[in-house]
Tab-separated table of C-alpha atoms and ligand atoms in Angstrom:
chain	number	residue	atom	x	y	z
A	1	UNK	CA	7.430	-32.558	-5.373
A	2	UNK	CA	4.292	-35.248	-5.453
A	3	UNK	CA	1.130	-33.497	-2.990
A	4	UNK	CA	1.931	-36.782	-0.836
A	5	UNK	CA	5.295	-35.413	0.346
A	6	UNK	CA	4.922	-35.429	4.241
A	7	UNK	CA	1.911	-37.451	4.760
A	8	UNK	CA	1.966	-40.432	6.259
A	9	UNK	CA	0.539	-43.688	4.050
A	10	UNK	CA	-0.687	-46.909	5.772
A	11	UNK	CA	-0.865	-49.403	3.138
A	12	UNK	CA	-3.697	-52.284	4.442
A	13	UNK	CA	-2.671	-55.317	1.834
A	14	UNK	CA	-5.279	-58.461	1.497
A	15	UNK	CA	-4.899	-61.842	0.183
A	16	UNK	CA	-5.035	-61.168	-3.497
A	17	UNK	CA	-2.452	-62.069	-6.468
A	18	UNK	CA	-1.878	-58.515	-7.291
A	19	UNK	CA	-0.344	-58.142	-3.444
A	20	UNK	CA	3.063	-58.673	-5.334
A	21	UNK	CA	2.608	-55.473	-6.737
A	22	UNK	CA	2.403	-53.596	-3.373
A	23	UNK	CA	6.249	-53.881	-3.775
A	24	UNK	CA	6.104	-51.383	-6.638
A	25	UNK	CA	3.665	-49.369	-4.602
A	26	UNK	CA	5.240	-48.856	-2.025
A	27	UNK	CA	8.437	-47.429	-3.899
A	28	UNK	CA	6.151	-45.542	-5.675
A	29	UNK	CA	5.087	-43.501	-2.370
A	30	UNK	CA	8.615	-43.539	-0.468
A	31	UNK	CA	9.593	-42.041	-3.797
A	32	UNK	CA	6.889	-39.097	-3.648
A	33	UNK	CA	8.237	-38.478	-0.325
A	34	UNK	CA	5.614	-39.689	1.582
A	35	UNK	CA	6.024	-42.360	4.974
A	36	UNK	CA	4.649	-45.688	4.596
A	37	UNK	CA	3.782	-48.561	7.169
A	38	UNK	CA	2.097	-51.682	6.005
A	39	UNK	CA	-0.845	-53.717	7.533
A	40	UNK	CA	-1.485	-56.932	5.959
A	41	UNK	CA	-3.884	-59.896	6.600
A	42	UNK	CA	-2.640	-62.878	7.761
A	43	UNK	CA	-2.944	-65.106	4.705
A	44	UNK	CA	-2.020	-61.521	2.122
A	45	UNK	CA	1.569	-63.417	3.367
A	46	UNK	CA	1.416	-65.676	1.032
A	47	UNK	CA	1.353	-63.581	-1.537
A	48	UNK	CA	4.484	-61.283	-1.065
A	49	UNK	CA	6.529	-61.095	1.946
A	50	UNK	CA	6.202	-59.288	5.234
A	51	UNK	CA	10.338	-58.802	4.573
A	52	UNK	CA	10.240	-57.235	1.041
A	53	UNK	CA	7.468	-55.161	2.412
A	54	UNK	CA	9.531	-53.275	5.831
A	55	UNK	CA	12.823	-53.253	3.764
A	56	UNK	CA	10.625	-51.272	1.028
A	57	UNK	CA	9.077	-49.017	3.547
A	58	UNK	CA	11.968	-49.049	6.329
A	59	UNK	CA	9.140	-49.543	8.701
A	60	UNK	CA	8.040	-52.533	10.388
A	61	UNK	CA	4.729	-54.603	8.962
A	62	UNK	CA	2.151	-55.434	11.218
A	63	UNK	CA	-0.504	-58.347	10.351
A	64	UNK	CA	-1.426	-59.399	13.712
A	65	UNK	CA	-3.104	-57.869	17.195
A	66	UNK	CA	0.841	-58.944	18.853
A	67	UNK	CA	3.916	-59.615	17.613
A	68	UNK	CA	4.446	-63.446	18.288
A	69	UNK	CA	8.191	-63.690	17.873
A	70	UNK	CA	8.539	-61.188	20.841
A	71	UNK	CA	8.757	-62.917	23.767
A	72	UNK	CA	7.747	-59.958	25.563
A	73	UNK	CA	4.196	-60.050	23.022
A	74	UNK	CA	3.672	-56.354	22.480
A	75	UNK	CA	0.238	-55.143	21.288
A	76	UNK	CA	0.158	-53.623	17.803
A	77	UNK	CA	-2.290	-50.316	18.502
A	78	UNK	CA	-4.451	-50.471	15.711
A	79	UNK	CA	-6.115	-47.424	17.292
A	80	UNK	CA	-2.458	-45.474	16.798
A	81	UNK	CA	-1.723	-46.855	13.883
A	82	UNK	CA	-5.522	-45.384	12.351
A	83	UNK	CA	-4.252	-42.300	13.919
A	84	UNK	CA	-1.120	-42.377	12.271
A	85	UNK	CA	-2.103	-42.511	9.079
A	86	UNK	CA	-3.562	-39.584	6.785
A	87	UNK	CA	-4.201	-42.048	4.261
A	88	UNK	CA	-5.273	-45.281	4.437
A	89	UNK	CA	-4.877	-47.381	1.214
A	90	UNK	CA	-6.263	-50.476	0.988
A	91	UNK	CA	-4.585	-52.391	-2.405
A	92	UNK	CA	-5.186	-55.369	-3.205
A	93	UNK	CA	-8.871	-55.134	-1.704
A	94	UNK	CA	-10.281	-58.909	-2.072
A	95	UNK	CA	-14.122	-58.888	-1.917
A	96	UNK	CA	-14.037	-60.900	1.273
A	97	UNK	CA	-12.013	-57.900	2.977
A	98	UNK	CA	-14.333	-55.940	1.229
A	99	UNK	CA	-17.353	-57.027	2.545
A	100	UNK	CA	-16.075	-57.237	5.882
A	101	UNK	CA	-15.306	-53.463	5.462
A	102	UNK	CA	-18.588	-52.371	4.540
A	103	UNK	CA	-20.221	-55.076	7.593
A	104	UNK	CA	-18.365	-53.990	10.485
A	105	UNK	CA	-16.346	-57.224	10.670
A	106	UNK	CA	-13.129	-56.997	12.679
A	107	UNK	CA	-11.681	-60.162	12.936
A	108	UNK	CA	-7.947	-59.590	11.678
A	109	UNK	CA	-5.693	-56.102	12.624
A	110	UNK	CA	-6.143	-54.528	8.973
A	111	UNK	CA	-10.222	-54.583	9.777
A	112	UNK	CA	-9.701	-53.181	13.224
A	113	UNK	CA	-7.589	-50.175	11.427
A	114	UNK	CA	-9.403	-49.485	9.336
A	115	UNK	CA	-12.658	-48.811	11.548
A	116	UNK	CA	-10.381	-46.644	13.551
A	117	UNK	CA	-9.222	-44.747	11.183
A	118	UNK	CA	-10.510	-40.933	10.954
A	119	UNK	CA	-8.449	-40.560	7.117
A	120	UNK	CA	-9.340	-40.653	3.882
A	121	UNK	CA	-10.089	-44.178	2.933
A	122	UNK	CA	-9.353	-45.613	-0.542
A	123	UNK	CA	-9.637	-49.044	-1.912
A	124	UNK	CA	-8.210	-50.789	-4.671
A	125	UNK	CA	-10.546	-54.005	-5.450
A	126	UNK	CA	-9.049	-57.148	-6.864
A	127	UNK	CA	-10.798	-59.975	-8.082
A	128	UNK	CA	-12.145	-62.734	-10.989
A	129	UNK	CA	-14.591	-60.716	-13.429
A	130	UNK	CA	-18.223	-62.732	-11.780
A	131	UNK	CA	-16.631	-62.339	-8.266
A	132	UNK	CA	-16.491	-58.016	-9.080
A	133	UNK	CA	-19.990	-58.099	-10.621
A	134	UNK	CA	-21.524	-59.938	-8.222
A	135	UNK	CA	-24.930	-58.266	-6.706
A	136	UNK	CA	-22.976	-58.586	-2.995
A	137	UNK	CA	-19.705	-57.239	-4.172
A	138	UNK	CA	-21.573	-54.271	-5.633
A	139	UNK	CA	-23.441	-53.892	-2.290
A	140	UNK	CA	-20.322	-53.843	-0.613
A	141	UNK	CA	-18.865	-50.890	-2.970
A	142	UNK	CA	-21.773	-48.782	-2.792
A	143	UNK	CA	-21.624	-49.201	0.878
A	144	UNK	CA	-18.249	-48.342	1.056
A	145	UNK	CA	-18.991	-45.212	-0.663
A	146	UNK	CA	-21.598	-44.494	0.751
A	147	UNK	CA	-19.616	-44.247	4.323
A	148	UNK	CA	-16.608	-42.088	2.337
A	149	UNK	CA	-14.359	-44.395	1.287
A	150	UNK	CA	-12.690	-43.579	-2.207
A	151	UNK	CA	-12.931	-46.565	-4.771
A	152	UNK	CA	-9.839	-46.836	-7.225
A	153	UNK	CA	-11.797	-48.840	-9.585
A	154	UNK	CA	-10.224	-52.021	-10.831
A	155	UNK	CA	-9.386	-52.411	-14.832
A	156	UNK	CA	-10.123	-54.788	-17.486
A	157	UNK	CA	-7.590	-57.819	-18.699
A	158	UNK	CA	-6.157	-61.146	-18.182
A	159	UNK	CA	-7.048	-62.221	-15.024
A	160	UNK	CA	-4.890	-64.446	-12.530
A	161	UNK	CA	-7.633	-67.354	-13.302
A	162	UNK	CA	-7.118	-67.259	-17.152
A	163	UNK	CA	-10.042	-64.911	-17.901
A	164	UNK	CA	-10.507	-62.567	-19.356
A	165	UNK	CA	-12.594	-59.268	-18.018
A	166	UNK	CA	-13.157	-56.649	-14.931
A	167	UNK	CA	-11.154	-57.402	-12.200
A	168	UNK	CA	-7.181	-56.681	-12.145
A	169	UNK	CA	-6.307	-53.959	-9.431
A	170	UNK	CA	-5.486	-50.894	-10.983
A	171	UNK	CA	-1.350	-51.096	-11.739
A	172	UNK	CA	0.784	-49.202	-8.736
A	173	UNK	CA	1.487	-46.121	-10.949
A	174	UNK	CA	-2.143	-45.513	-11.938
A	175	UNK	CA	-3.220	-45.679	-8.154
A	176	UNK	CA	-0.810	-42.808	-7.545
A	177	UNK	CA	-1.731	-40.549	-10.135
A	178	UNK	CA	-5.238	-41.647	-8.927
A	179	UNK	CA	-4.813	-40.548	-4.881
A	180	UNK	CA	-2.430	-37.625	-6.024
A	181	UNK	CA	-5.088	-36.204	-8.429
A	182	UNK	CA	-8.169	-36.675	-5.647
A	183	UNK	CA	-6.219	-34.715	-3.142
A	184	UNK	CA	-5.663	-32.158	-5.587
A	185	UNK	CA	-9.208	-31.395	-6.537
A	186	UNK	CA	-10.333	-31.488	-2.949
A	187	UNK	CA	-7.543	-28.270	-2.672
A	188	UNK	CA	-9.245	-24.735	-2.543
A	189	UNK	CA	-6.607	-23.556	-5.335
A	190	UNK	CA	-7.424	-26.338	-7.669
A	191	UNK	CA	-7.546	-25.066	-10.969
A	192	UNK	CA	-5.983	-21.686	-10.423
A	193	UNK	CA	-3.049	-20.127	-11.803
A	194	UNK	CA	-0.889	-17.838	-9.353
A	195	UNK	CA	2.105	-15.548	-10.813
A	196	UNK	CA	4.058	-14.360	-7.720
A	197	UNK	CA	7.480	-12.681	-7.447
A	198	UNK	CA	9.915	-12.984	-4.891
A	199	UNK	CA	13.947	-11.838	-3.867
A	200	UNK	CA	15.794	-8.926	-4.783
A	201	UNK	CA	16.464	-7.229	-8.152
A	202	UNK	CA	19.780	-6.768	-9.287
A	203	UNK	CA	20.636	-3.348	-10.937
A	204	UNK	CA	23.894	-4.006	-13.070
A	205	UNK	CA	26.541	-1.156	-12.739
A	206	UNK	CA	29.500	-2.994	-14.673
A	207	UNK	CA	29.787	-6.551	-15.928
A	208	UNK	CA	30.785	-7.363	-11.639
A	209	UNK	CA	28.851	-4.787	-9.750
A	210	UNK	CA	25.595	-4.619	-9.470
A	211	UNK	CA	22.966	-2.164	-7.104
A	212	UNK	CA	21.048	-4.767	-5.165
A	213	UNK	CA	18.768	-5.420	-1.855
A	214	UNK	CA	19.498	-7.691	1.145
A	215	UNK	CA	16.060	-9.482	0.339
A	216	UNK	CA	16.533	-13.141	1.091
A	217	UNK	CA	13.185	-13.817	-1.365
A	218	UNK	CA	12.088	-16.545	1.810
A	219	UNK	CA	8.248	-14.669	2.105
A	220	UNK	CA	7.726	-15.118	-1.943
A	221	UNK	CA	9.642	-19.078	-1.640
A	222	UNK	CA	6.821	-19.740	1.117
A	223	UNK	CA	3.937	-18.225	-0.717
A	224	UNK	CA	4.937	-20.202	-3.443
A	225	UNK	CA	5.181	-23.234	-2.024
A	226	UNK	CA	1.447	-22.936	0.775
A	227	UNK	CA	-0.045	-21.881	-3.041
A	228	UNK	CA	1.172	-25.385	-4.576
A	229	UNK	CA	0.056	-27.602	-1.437
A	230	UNK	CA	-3.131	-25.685	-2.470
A	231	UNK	CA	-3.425	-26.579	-5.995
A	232	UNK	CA	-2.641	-23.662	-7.902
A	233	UNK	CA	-0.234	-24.185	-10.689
A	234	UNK	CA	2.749	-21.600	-9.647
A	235	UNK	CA	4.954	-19.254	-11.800
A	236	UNK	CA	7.220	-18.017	-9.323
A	237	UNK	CA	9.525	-14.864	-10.753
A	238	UNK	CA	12.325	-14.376	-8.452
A	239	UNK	CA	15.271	-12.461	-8.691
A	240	UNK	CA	18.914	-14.205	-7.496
A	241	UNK	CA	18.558	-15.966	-4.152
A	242	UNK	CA	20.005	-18.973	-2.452
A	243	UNK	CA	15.942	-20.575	-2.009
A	244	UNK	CA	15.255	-23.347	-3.433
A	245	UNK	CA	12.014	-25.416	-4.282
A	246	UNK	CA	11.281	-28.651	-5.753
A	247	UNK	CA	7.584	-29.261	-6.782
A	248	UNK	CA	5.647	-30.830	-9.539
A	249	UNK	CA	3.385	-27.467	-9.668
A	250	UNK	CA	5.619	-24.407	-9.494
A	251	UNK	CA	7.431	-22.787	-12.157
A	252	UNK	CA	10.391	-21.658	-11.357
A	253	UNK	CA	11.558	-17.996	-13.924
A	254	UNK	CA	14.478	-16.425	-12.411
A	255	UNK	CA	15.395	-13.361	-13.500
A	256	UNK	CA	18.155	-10.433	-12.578
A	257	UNK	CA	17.011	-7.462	-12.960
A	258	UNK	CA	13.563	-5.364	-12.455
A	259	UNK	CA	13.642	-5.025	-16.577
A	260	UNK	CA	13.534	-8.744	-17.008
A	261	UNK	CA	10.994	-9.341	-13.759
A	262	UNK	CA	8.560	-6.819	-15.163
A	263	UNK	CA	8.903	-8.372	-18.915
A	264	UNK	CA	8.560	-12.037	-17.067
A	265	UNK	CA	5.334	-11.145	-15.422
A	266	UNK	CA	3.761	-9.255	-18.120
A	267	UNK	CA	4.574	-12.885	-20.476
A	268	UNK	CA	2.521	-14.768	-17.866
A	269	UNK	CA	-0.173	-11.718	-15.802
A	270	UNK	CA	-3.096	-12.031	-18.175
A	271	UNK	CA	-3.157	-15.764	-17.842
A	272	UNK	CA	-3.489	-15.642	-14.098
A	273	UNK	CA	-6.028	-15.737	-11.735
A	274	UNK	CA	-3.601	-14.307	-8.682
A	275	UNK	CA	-1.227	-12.500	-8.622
A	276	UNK	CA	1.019	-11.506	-5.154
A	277	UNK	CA	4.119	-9.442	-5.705
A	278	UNK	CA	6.488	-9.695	-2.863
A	279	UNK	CA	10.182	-9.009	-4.272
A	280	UNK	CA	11.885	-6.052	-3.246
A	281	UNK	CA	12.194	-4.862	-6.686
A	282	UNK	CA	15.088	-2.147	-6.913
A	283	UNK	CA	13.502	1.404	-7.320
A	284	UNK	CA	16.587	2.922	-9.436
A	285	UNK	CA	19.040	1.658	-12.102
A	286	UNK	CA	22.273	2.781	-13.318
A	287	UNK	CA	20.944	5.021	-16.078
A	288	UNK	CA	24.278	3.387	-18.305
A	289	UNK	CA	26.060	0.165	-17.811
A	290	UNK	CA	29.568	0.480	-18.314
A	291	UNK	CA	30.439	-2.631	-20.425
A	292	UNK	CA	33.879	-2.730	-18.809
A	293	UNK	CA	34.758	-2.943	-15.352
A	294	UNK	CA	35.072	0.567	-14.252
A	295	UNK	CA	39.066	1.026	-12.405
A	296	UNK	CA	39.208	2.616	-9.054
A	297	UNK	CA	41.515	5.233	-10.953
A	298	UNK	CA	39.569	7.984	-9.854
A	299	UNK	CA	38.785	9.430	-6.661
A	300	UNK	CA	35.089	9.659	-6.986
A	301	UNK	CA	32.613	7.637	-8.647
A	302	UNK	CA	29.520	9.139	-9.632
A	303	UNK	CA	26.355	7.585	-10.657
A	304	UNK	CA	23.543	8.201	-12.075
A	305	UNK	CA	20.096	6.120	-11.027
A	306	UNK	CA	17.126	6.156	-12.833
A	307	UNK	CA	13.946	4.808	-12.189
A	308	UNK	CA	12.686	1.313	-12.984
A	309	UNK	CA	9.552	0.050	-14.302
A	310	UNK	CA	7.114	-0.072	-11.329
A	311	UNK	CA	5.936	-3.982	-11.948
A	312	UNK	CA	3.158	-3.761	-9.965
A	313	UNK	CA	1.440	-0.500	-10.869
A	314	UNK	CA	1.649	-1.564	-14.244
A	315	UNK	CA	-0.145	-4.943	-13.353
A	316	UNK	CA	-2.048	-2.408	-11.556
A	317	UNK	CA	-3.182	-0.851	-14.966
A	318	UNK	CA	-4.031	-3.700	-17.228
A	319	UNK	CA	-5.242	-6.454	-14.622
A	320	UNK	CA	-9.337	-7.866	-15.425
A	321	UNK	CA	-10.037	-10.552	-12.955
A	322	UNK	CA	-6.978	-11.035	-11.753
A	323	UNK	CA	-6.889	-10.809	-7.304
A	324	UNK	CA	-3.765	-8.170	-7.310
A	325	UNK	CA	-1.982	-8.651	-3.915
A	326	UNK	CA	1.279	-6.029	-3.408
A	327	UNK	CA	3.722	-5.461	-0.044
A	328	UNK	CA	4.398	-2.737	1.481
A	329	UNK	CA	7.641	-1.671	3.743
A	330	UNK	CA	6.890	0.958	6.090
A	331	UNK	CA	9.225	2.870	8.028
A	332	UNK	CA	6.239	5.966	9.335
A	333	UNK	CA	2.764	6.277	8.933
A	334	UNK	CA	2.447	2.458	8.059
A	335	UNK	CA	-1.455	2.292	7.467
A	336	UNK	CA	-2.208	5.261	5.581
A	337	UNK	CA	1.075	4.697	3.377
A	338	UNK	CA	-0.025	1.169	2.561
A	339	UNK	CA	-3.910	2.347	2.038
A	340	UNK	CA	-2.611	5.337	-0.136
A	341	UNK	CA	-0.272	2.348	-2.086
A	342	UNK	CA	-3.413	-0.287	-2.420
A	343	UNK	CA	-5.503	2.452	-4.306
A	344	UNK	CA	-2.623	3.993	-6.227
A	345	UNK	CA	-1.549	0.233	-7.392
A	346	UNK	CA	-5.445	-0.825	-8.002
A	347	UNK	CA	-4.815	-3.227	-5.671
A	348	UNK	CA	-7.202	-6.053	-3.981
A	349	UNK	CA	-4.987	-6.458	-1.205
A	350	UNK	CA	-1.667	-4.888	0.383
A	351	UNK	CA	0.420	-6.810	2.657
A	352	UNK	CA	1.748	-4.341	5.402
A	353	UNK	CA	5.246	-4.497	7.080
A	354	UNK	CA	6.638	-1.952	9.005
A	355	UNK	CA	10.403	-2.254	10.117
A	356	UNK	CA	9.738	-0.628	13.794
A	357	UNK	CA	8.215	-4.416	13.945
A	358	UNK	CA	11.160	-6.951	15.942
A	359	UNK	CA	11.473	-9.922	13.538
A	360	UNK	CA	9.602	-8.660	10.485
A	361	UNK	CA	11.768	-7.377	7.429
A	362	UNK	CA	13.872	-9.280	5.105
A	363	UNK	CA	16.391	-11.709	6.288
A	364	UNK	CA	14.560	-13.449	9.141
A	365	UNK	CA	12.170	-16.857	9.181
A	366	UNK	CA	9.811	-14.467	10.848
A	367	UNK	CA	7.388	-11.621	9.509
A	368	UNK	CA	5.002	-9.594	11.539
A	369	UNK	CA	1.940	-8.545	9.068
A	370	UNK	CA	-1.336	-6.386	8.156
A	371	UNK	CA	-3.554	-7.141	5.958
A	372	UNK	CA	-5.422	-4.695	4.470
A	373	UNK	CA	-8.212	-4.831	1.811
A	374	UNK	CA	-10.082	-2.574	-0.861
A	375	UNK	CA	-12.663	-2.890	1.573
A	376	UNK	CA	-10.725	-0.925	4.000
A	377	UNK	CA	-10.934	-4.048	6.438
A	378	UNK	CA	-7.621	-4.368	8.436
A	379	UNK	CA	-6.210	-7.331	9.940
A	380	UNK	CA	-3.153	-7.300	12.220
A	381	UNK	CA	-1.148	-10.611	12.968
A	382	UNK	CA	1.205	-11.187	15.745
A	383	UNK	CA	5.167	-12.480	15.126
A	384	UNK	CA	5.072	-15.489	12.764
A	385	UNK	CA	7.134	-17.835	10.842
A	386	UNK	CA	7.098	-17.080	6.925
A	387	UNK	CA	5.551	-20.293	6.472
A	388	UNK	CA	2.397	-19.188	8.702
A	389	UNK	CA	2.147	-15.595	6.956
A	390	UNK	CA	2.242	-16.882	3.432
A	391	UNK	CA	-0.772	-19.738	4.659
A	392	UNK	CA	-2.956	-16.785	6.105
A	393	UNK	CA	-2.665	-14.344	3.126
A	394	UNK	CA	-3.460	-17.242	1.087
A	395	UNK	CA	-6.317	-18.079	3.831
A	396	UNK	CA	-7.581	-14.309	3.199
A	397	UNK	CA	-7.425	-14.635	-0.354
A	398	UNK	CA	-9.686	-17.805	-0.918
A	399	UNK	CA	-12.068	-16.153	1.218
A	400	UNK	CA	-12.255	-13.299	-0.878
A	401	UNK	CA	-12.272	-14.938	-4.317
A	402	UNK	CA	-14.984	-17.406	-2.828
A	403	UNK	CA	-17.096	-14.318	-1.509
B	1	CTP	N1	7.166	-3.207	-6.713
B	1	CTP	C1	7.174	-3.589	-8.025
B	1	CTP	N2	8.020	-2.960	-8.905
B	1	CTP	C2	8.843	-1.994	-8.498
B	1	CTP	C3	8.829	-1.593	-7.151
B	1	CTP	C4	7.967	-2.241	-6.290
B	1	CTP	O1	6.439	-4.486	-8.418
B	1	CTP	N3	9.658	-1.413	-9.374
B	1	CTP	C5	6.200	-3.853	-5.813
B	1	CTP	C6	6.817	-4.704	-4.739
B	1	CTP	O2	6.983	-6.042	-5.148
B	1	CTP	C7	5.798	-4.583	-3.617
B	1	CTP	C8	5.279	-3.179	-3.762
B	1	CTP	O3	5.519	-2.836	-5.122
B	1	CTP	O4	4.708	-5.454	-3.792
B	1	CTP	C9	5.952	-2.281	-2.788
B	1	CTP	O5	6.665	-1.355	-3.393
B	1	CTP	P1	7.298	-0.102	-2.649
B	1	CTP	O6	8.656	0.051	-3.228
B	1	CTP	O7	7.206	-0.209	-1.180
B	1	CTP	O8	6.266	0.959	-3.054
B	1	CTP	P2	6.356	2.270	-3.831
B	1	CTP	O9	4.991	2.502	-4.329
B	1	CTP	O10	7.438	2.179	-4.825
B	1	CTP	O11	6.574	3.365	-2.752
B	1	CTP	P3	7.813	3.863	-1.942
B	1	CTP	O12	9.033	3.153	-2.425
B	1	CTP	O13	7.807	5.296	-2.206
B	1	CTP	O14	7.452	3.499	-0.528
């Protein structure tokens, strides 16, 4: 999943050649999951096609302050439409838009957008090689950035005049990679690399039965996910669950049983910078597998359980710099159970629930939490969805890594 999933694009087009590959651009960012609506100039229309543009982006283009084919004219807001957007992309940027931009001019509906708008700005410049290295095109770039905007500078080749130089907009697929990667380093988790395990375990009794949990693995799936829209690259460890995630920065290991959970995060802990475990890893095995389904012949079945590998105490043992973040489920004497667990575990952090909470435990959207650190600082939170736990422990956690 591309970081522009969710966020809405306006896509401001000016009267360039290289507006007929807005087209490809605007695939590009339907495809990353993203919404796009389209503001054009008036004469960008001669260029590419108000038509190929709203059946690219199933949204309707605007170019002017109202729609003249309506008899009814209706006013396009460009104040809503700033509002709209959480990016504003201006590709191909001609160096008359340009300087109008960086002047205050607002004399067509892309130039009163894009003074409304309160998003990130960036611009794509398009132009002949003297018209980009003119002294007042380079005024209008450095006063572009010098109010914010984001310049996706413009590459070197043939040119739509014959030429030869500095000038062609950068091509659709490079200004992606080029907004996707600026978001990314603005994130606080940029750069980090966060193990993090998540479900149930299951404990193998015969080649069909197996010990297991009712752990839906939805707290670790969230975590995993609020860590990725933060930057971190993700290795999520999860034991069998029906969750499922798409996205370009989490690894997805699934495993079966605590044996191969503890092997997977010892293969990736020493890399890590964070690491959270939330699966409800079984606490006892079948000490011997039967490698044939065991008949109901007898009256009785016996079993007997041994211990698994605690995963977490032995990340516990080993960890240098890694931020060590365990749960806890409490059934009586919640805090000092999870404090005793946080020291026992070498922990930095234990996340605390207690199953006397209403809508905290395993199978619900919901979790009700405590935070508590090696500074003995405690934090309660009231009822919350998953989503909203998993972006406050990670909240808690740049805080702490930052201090
Ligand atoms: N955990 C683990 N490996 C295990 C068991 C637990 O990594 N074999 C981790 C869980 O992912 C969780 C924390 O340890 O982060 C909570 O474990 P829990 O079973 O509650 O703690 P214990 O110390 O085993 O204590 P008890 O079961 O006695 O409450």
């Amino acid at each position: 999943m591309s970081i522009l999933c969710g966020k809405n694009i306006l896509l401001g087009i000016s009267a360039g050649i290289a507006a007929y590959k807005t087209a490809s651009l605007v695939r590009l960012f339907i495809k990353s999951g993203a919404t796009v609506k389209v503001v054009m100039t008036p004469s960008s229309k001669d260029f590419i096609t108000p038509l190929t543009l709203s059946t690219l982006s199933k949204n309707p283009v605007y170019s002017s302050f109202v729609n003249e084919e309506d008899d009814n004219a209706v006013w396009n807001n460009h104040v809503d439409l700033g509002l709209w957007a959480d990016l504003f992309i201006i590709a191909p940027a001609t160096a008359n838009t340009l300087s109008k931009m960086a002047n205050g001019v607002c004399d067509n509906l892309l130039l009163a957008t894009y003074l409304s708008a309160k998003c990130p700005v960036y611009f794509a410049p398009t132009m002949d090689l003297d018209m980009y290295k003119h002294p007042s095109t380079l005024q209008s770039f450095e006063k572009l950035k010098a109010f914010g905007n984001i310049m996706i500078p413009a590459t070197s080749g043939e040119l739509a005049s014959g030429l030869v130089g500095e000038g062609r907009m950068a091509e659709p697929e490079d200004i992606l990679t080029f907004i996707e990667n600026d978001i990314l380093d603005a994130l606080a988790l940029r750069g980090k690399k966060v193990l993090i395990t998540a479900g149930p375990t299951h404990e193998a009794i015969d080649p069909v039965r197996f010990i297991g949990n009712h752990s839906s693995g939805k707290m670790g799936f969230e975590i995993a996910k609020a860590s990725a829209n933060l930057g971190a690259e993700v290795f999520l460890v999860t034991g069998p669950t029906h969750q499922k995630v798409t996205h370009s920065l989490i690894n997805l290991i699934p495993v079966t049983s605590a044996e191969e959970m503890y092997q997977a995060c010892h293969t990736y802990f020493n890399d890590m910078d964070i690491a959270i475990l939330s699966a409800a890893v079984a606490d006892f095995k079948p000490k011997e597998v039967s490698t044939e389904k065991i008949k109901k012949s007898a009256s009785t079945l016996r079993l007997e359980l041994e211990k698994t590998k605690d995963i977490l105490q032995s990340l516990g043992k080993i960890k240098t710099n890694q931020y060590l973040v365990g749960f806890a489920l409490e059934t009586n004497n919640e805090l000092e159970n999870a404090k005793d667990k946080l020291k026992r575990k070498h922990l930095n952090l234990i996340v605390l629930n207690s199953l006397n909470d209403k809508g905290a435990g395993f199978k619900s959207d919901t979790n009700k939490v405590t935070f508590i650190d090696a500074d003995d600082n405690v934090m309660a939170f009231p009822l919350k969805s998953k989503a909203d736990v998993a972006k406050d422990l990670l909240d808690k956690i740049i805080n702490e890594i930052h201090a």
